[in-house]
Amino acid sequence: MFTGFGPRTVTAIGIVLLAAAAVYLLGHDAQTTLVTLVSGVAAVLAAAGTGDSSADPPLPAPVPSGPTAPDLSEVMEAIIEPVLIVADGRVSHANAAARALLGGHIVGEDIRLAIRHPAAAERLANPLAGHSSRPIDLVGLGTLDQRWEMRIGRASSGQRIVHLIDQTGNYAAERMRVDFVANASHELRTPLASILGYIETLAEEKAGEDSAVRNRFLQIMFDEARRMQRLVEDLISLSRIEAEKYRLPDIAVDLGALIGEVRTEMERARDKSAGEIVVDIEPEVPPIAGDQAQLSQVLHNLIGNATKYGRAGAPVSVRLWRDQTNMVRISVTDQGEGIAPEHIPRLTERFYRVDPGRSRAAGGTGLGLAIVKHIVERHRGRLDIASTVGKGTTVTILLPAHADAVIKR
């Protein structure tokens, strides 16, 4: 069939035909291979002339195609976590994240001096380090509250690859989860123990027959049961808010009208010893895109706190206005005892109380400001707390205004 061609020429033509079949079956991705082979066969045929097999030259090597592979430095700089290459006990390479954490001087330094941590030094001094997949936990590297996980791998050339993974956020989340479960258990166990104790007392003949004692105990049991009910409701509410954290509200809410509704509701249920709720609403405050039920919950919590912890008979001031940055602001001010500065950063923590006894006596669950914080964050706003001991506390919420929104009444 291929008369007049040498065996190598025939082989080349066969390869071309196979490559053509590959293009047909595999598609466009095989075309580069085909072009290379065709060029090689053309060179073979040109040299073969009349087909003398002895004139067939060897097929040329394939021409490299595609981008050049990145070098080690480029690859390391693209990694956002600290990575170091160690050769002969010294740092030969360190990416930007590693230099930012450990200092720019670490390249060329002894690895045990670059990572100044006893557990790291012990592992890195071991010549077999890199054969174990067990990570090392490093506490205090960088800052005192940071936690890192160090993993060591070994390259085929004998160099060791040190990878540092920031576990600070995971550790904090785990601590929050453990603390939350412990605090929730404690908050539920205390009223439950009280209820069980009074039930046992009422079961006795003498206590159960005395109507005055019985009524007093029943009232205490009722209050404790209501306290557990409020706690469970707040826990469910907090869970729902966190589940909707990344869903932006899109319904226009008139905060002026909402404040008026909340004020009317709270005035009806206000204790006689509590002060009046004074409202100051500036005209032409634009609506915001929000969740009306959650914003109502925010106002109930903030005004309720101001009423509980403010001075008896002193008014609670609620103000609504738009600032120069086009943010809508709501402030709630009481005239209570105030809060010491060291407590303010922790007020939005779950179950944190400045005065636990007073909070429980007032019916608080310790979750009110945590709920407020999560709702404000869902609305892409900000929560500020300012307080002066002996004068009172002001809680301010900043929410982005949407002047073009249409208020739905």
C-alpha positions as semicolon CSV with decimal commas, in nm:
position;residue;x (nm);y (nm);z (nm)
1;M;0,000;0,000;0,000
2;F;0,282;0,240;0,091
3;T;0,513;0,128;-0,193
4;G;0,825;0,338;-0,228
5;F;0,838;0,453;0,131
6;G;1,080;0,338;0,393
7;P;0,960;0,156;0,706
8;R;1,008;0,463;0,925
9;T;0,812;0,676;0,678
10;V;0,530;0,423;0,681
11;T;0,538;0,426;1,059
12;A;0,513;0,805;1,061
13;I;0,216;0,801;0,825
14;G;0,047;0,541;1,044
15;I;0,096;0,760;1,348
16;V;-0,060;1,052;1,162
17;L;-0,364;0,841;1,077
18;L;-0,397;0,727;1,439
19;A;-0,368;1,088;1,557
20;A;-0,637;1,192;1,307
21;A;-0,863;0,923;1,450
22;A;-0,788;1,053;1,801
23;V;-0,889;1,405;1,695
24;Y;-1,212;1,271;1,557
25;L;-1,291;1,074;1,875
26;L;-1,156;1,309;2,141
27;G;-1,226;1,645;1,985
28;H;-1,025;1,969;1,973
29;D;-0,790;1,878;2,263
30;A;-0,592;1,635;2,042
31;Q;-0,521;1,889;1,767
32;T;-0,192;2,007;1,915
33;T;-0,057;1,650;1,905
34;L;-0,175;1,611;1,546
35;V;-0,004;1,930;1,430
36;T;0,323;1,818;1,587
37;L;0,306;1,475;1,425
38;V;0,215;1,614;1,082
39;S;0,513;1,849;1,096
40;G;0,739;1,557;1,182
41;V;0,609;1,341;0,901
42;A;0,650;1,628;0,653
43;A;1,013;1,653;0,749
44;V;1,053;1,276;0,707
45;L;0,897;1,280;0,360
46;A;1,105;1,576;0,249
47;A;1,423;1,398;0,348
48;A;1,307;1,064;0,199
49;G;1,279;1,201;-0,154
50;T;1,179;0,898;-0,369
51;G;1,112;0,689;-0,062
52;D;1,459;0,546;0,009
53;S;1,419;0,398;0,354
54;S;1,778;0,466;0,445
55;A;1,713;0,839;0,412
56;D;1,436;0,850;0,674
57;P;1,553;1,081;0,954
58;P;1,438;1,029;1,313
59;L;1,110;1,194;1,410
60;P;1,164;1,530;1,579
61;A;1,087;1,565;1,947
62;P;0,744;1,718;2,025
63;V;0,748;2,095;2,059
64;P;0,657;2,200;2,415
65;S;0,333;2,392;2,433
66;G;0,141;2,580;2,704
67;P;0,257;2,823;2,973
68;T;0,579;2,776;3,163
69;A;0,534;2,617;3,506
70;P;0,558;2,871;3,793
71;D;0,864;2,860;4,012
72;L;0,864;2,774;4,383
73;S;0,852;3,137;4,503
74;E;0,542;3,214;4,297
75;V;0,362;2,907;4,427
76;M;0,447;2,985;4,790
77;E;0,341;3,349;4,764
78;A;0,001;3,240;4,634
79;I;-0,066;3,044;4,955
80;I;-0,246;3,260;5,211
81;E;-0,131;3,059;5,513
82;P;0,227;3,067;5,648
83;V;0,452;2,814;5,470
84;L;0,827;2,766;5,516
85;I;1,081;2,544;5,336
86;V;1,357;2,413;5,565
87;A;1,690;2,281;5,434
88;D;1,972;2,171;5,664
89;G;1,788;2,312;5,965
90;R;1,753;2,661;5,819
91;V;1,468;2,847;5,649
92;S;1,543;2,857;5,277
93;H;1,206;2,998;5,168
94;A;0,918;3,169;5,349
95;N;0,606;3,315;5,192
96;A;0,461;3,657;5,275
97;A;0,221;3,516;5,537
98;A;0,509;3,347;5,720
99;R;0,722;3,662;5,711
100;A;0,431;3,870;5,842
101;L;0,378;3,629;6,131
102;L;0,739;3,549;6,223
103;G;0,930;3,847;6,083
104;G;1,110;3,924;5,759
105;H;1,445;3,816;5,905
106;I;1,358;3,444;5,922
107;V;1,493;3,353;5,575
108;G;1,833;3,195;5,630
109;E;1,775;3,164;6,006
110;D;1,776;2,846;6,216
111;I;1,420;2,713;6,207
112;R;1,416;2,673;6,586
113;L;1,484;3,047;6,618
114;A;1,238;3,138;6,344
115;I;0,952;2,957;6,522
116;R;1,019;3,028;6,887
117;H;0,800;2,770;7,052
118;P;0,910;2,471;7,268
119;A;0,678;2,220;7,100
120;A;0,783;2,338;6,754
121;A;1,153;2,329;6,840
122;E;1,123;1,974;6,975
123;R;0,954;1,848;6,661
124;L;1,181;2,038;6,421
125;A;1,494;1,914;6,599
126;N;1,385;1,557;6,528
127;P;1,546;1,440;6,202
128;L;1,247;1,212;6,141
129;A;1,003;1,506;6,153
130;G;0,801;1,507;5,836
131;H;0,730;1,133;5,844
132;S;0,458;1,181;6,109
133;S;0,122;1,326;6,008
134;R;0,042;1,424;6,366
135;P;0,005;1,805;6,390
136;I;0,153;2,019;6,668
137;D;-0,063;2,279;6,848
138;L;0,115;2,610;6,907
139;V;-0,034;2,858;7,153
140;G;0,083;3,219;7,172
141;L;0,266;3,229;6,839
142;G;0,221;3,579;6,697
143;T;-0,004;3,709;6,976
144;L;-0,089;3,561;7,314
145;D;-0,443;3,457;7,216
146;Q;-0,356;3,303;6,878
147;R;-0,355;2,928;6,826
148;W;-0,182;2,758;6,535
149;E;-0,159;2,403;6,406
150;M;0,184;2,312;6,265
151;R;0,218;2,034;6,009
152;I;0,549;1,914;5,866
153;G;0,596;1,735;5,535
154;R;0,909;1,611;5,361
155;A;0,993;1,668;4,994
156;S;1,170;1,411;4,777
157;S;1,485;1,625;4,792
158;G;1,493;1,592;5,171
159;Q;1,371;1,945;5,243
160;R;1,099;1,986;5,505
161;I;0,781;2,184;5,441
162;V;0,638;2,358;5,749
163;H;0,273;2,462;5,720
164;L;0,103;2,676;5,989
165;I;-0,277;2,674;6,003
166;D;-0,458;2,940;6,208
167;Q;-0,702;2,766;6,445
168;T;-0,784;3,074;6,656
169;G;-1,134;3,111;6,512
170;N;-1,214;2,741;6,545
171;Y;-1,092;2,734;6,903
172;A;-1,296;3,045;6,992
173;A;-1,606;2,894;6,831
174;E;-1,559;2,571;7,024
175;R;-1,515;2,761;7,349
176;M;-1,829;2,960;7,276
177;R;-2,021;2,639;7,210
178;V;-1,900;2,477;7,534
179;D;-1,971;2,794;7,736
180;F;-2,312;2,829;7,576
181;V;-2,414;2,474;7,663
182;A;-2,283;2,513;8,018
183;N;-2,456;2,848;8,072
184;A;-2,784;2,733;7,918
185;S;-2,779;2,421;8,137
186;H;-2,712;2,632;8,445
187;E;-2,985;2,883;8,362
188;L;-3,240;2,604;8,319
189;R;-3,121;2,392;8,610
190;T;-3,153;2,672;8,869
191;P;-3,528;2,741;8,827
192;L;-3,598;2,372;8,774
193;A;-3,430;2,285;9,105
194;S;-3,635;2,559;9,272
195;I;-3,961;2,422;9,130
196;L;-3,880;2,067;9,236
197;G;-3,791;2,184;9,586
198;Y;-4,122;2,367;9,632
199;I;-4,317;2,072;9,493
200;E;-4,155;1,845;9,754
201;T;-4,241;2,096;10,025
202;L;-4,604;2,123;9,914
203;A;-4,629;1,745;9,917
204;E;-4,590;1,752;10,295
205;E;-4,918;1,760;10,484
206;K;-4,846;2,066;10,700
207;A;-4,721;2,288;10,419
208;G;-4,985;2,170;10,176
209;E;-5,272;2,243;10,413
210;D;-5,162;2,602;10,486
211;S;-5,326;2,807;10,209
212;A;-5,098;3,110;10,260
213;V;-4,780;2,900;10,231
214;R;-4,927;2,705;9,941
215;N;-5,019;3,019;9,747
216;R;-4,679;3,178;9,809
217;F;-4,498;2,864;9,691
218;L;-4,722;2,830;9,387
219;Q;-4,649;3,191;9,290
220;I;-4,274;3,127;9,315
221;M;-4,309;2,811;9,108
222;F;-4,509;3,002;8,848
223;D;-4,243;3,277;8,828
224;E;-3,963;3,021;8,790
225;A;-4,156;2,835;8,520
226;R;-4,213;3,161;8,333
227;R;-3,842;3,234;8,361
228;M;-3,759;2,900;8,197
229;Q;-4,019;2,970;7,931
230;R;-3,863;3,308;7,850
231;L;-3,519;3,150;7,834
232;V;-3,634;2,879;7,593
233;E;-3,811;3,139;7,377
234;D;-3,497;3,355;7,365
235;L;-3,283;3,054;7,274
236;I;-3,519;2,963;6,990
237;S;-3,528;3,325;6,875
238;L;-3,150;3,350;6,875
239;S;-3,122;3,026;6,678
240;R;-3,364;3,154;6,413
241;I;-3,183;3,486;6,382
242;E;-2,849;3,312;6,332
243;A;-3,004;3,084;6,069
244;E;-3,117;3,393;5,872
245;K;-2,792;3,583;5,923
246;Y;-2,698;3,590;5,554
247;R;-3,046;3,660;5,419
248;L;-3,077;4,035;5,371
249;P;-3,420;4,178;5,461
250;D;-3,586;4,359;5,171
251;I;-3,912;4,503;5,307
252;A;-3,929;4,880;5,365
253;V;-3,982;4,955;5,735
254;D;-4,089;5,292;5,872
255;L;-3,895;5,306;6,200
256;G;-4,088;5,610;6,324
257;A;-4,420;5,424;6,304
258;L;-4,261;5,111;6,453
259;I;-4,126;5,303;6,753
260;G;-4,474;5,446;6,811
261;E;-4,628;5,098;6,810
262;V;-4,370;4,958;7,050
263;R;-4,410;5,255;7,282
264;T;-4,788;5,206;7,295
265;E;-4,748;4,836;7,375
266;M;-4,494;4,896;7,649
267;E;-4,685;5,185;7,805
268;R;-4,985;4,957;7,851
269;A;-4,778;4,697;8,036
270;R;-4,555;4,948;8,217
271;D;-4,518;4,920;8,592
272;K;-4,644;5,221;8,787
273;S;-4,299;5,283;8,935
274;A;-4,133;5,291;8,591
275;G;-4,067;5,619;8,418
276;E;-4,234;5,749;8,105
277;I;-4,105;5,658;7,757
278;V;-4,020;5,985;7,580
279;V;-3,992;5,966;7,201
280;D;-3,814;6,216;6,974
281;I;-3,852;6,142;6,602
282;E;-3,700;6,379;6,346
283;P;-3,908;6,446;6,031
284;E;-3,824;6,293;5,691
285;V;-3,625;6,000;5,826
286;P;-3,610;5,752;5,535
287;P;-3,722;5,392;5,574
288;I;-3,478;5,104;5,586
289;A;-3,489;4,762;5,423
290;G;-3,555;4,541;5,721
291;D;-3,742;4,268;5,903
292;Q;-4,018;4,444;6,097
293;A;-4,069;4,164;6,351
294;Q;-3,698;4,150;6,435
295;L;-3,665;4,529;6,457
296;S;-3,966;4,534;6,691
297;Q;-3,787;4,274;6,905
298;V;-3,479;4,500;6,915
299;L;-3,684;4,796;7,038
300;H;-3,866;4,586;7,299
301;N;-3,535;4,455;7,433
302;L;-3,360;4,792;7,447
303;I;-3,651;4,988;7,592
304;G;-3,726;4,703;7,831
305;N;-3,366;4,703;7,958
306;A;-3,370;5,081;8,001
307;T;-3,692;5,055;8,200
308;K;-3,564;4,770;8,421
309;Y;-3,222;4,913;8,501
310;G;-3,299;5,285;8,492
311;R;-3,370;5,490;8,802
312;A;-3,723;5,444;8,936
313;G;-3,955;5,707;8,794
314;A;-3,691;5,849;8,557
315;P;-3,793;5,876;8,191
316;V;-3,647;5,661;7,914
317;S;-3,557;5,858;7,601
318;V;-3,592;5,709;7,252
319;R;-3,460;5,914;6,959
320;L;-3,471;5,854;6,583
321;W;-3,277;6,062;6,331
322;R;-3,065;6,050;6,014
323;D;-2,702;6,154;6,043
324;Q;-2,474;6,324;5,789
325;T;-2,354;5,990;5,652
326;N;-2,713;5,896;5,554
327;M;-2,730;5,636;5,832
328;V;-3,050;5,602;6,033
329;R;-2,984;5,610;6,407
330;I;-3,195;5,493;6,699
331;S;-3,078;5,567;7,052
332;V;-3,229;5,451;7,381
333;T;-3,110;5,634;7,694
334;D;-3,180;5,561;8,059
335;Q;-3,083;5,744;8,378
336;G;-2,969;5,444;8,577
337;E;-2,654;5,356;8,764
338;G;-2,447;5,315;8,448
339;I;-2,204;5,041;8,354
340;A;-1,833;5,027;8,434
341;P;-1,607;5,044;8,123
342;E;-1,463;4,694;8,171
343;H;-1,808;4,538;8,129
344;I;-1,914;4,716;7,808
345;P;-1,716;4,501;7,556
346;R;-1,879;4,186;7,697
347;L;-2,240;4,302;7,721
348;T;-2,342;4,131;7,397
349;E;-2,203;3,793;7,504
350;R;-2,464;3,529;7,571
351;F;-2,558;3,502;7,940
352;Y;-2,316;3,777;8,041
353;R;-2,451;3,989;8,324
354;V;-2,301;4,286;8,505
355;D;-2,506;4,204;8,814
356;P;-2,641;3,846;8,790
357;G;-2,863;3,872;9,097
358;R;-3,029;4,195;8,984
359;S;-3,073;4,067;8,630
360;R;-3,247;3,748;8,742
361;A;-3,466;3,943;8,985
362;A;-3,572;4,169;8,697
363;G;-3,662;3,865;8,487
364;G;-3,370;3,889;8,245
365;T;-3,238;3,584;8,061
366;G;-2,894;3,724;7,975
367;L;-2,966;3,690;7,601
368;G;-3,134;4,023;7,522
369;L;-2,833;4,217;7,394
370;A;-2,696;3,909;7,216
371;I;-3,024;3,894;7,021
372;V;-3,004;4,268;6,948
373;K;-2,647;4,233;6,820
374;H;-2,732;3,949;6,581
375;I;-3,038;4,129;6,443
376;V;-2,839;4,448;6,384
377;E;-2,564;4,250;6,210
378;R;-2,821;4,083;5,985
379;H;-2,940;4,432;5,884
380;R;-2,576;4,530;5,811
381;G;-2,586;4,785;6,091
382;R;-2,380;4,866;6,398
383;L;-2,445;4,859;6,772
384;D;-2,276;5,111;7,004
385;I;-2,302;5,121;7,384
386;A;-2,189;5,422;7,586
387;S;-2,229;5,452;7,963
388;T;-2,122;5,674;8,250
389;V;-2,129;5,532;8,600
390;G;-2,384;5,721;8,809
391;K;-2,548;5,892;8,509
392;G;-2,689;5,627;8,278
393;T;-2,646;5,431;7,956
394;T;-2,715;5,504;7,590
395;V;-2,747;5,226;7,334
396;T;-2,733;5,341;6,971
397;I;-2,815;5,144;6,657
398;L;-2,695;5,256;6,314
399;L;-2,878;5,117;6,010
400;P;-2,824;5,197;5,640
401;A;-3,099;5,415;5,496
402;H;-3,281;5,338;5,172
403;A;-3,431;5,667;5,065
404;D;-3,582;5,522;4,746
405;A;-3,772;5,248;4,928
406;V;-4,150;5,267;4,933
407;I;-4,309;5,230;5,275
408;K;-4,580;4,964;5,284
409;R;-4,841;5,044;5,544
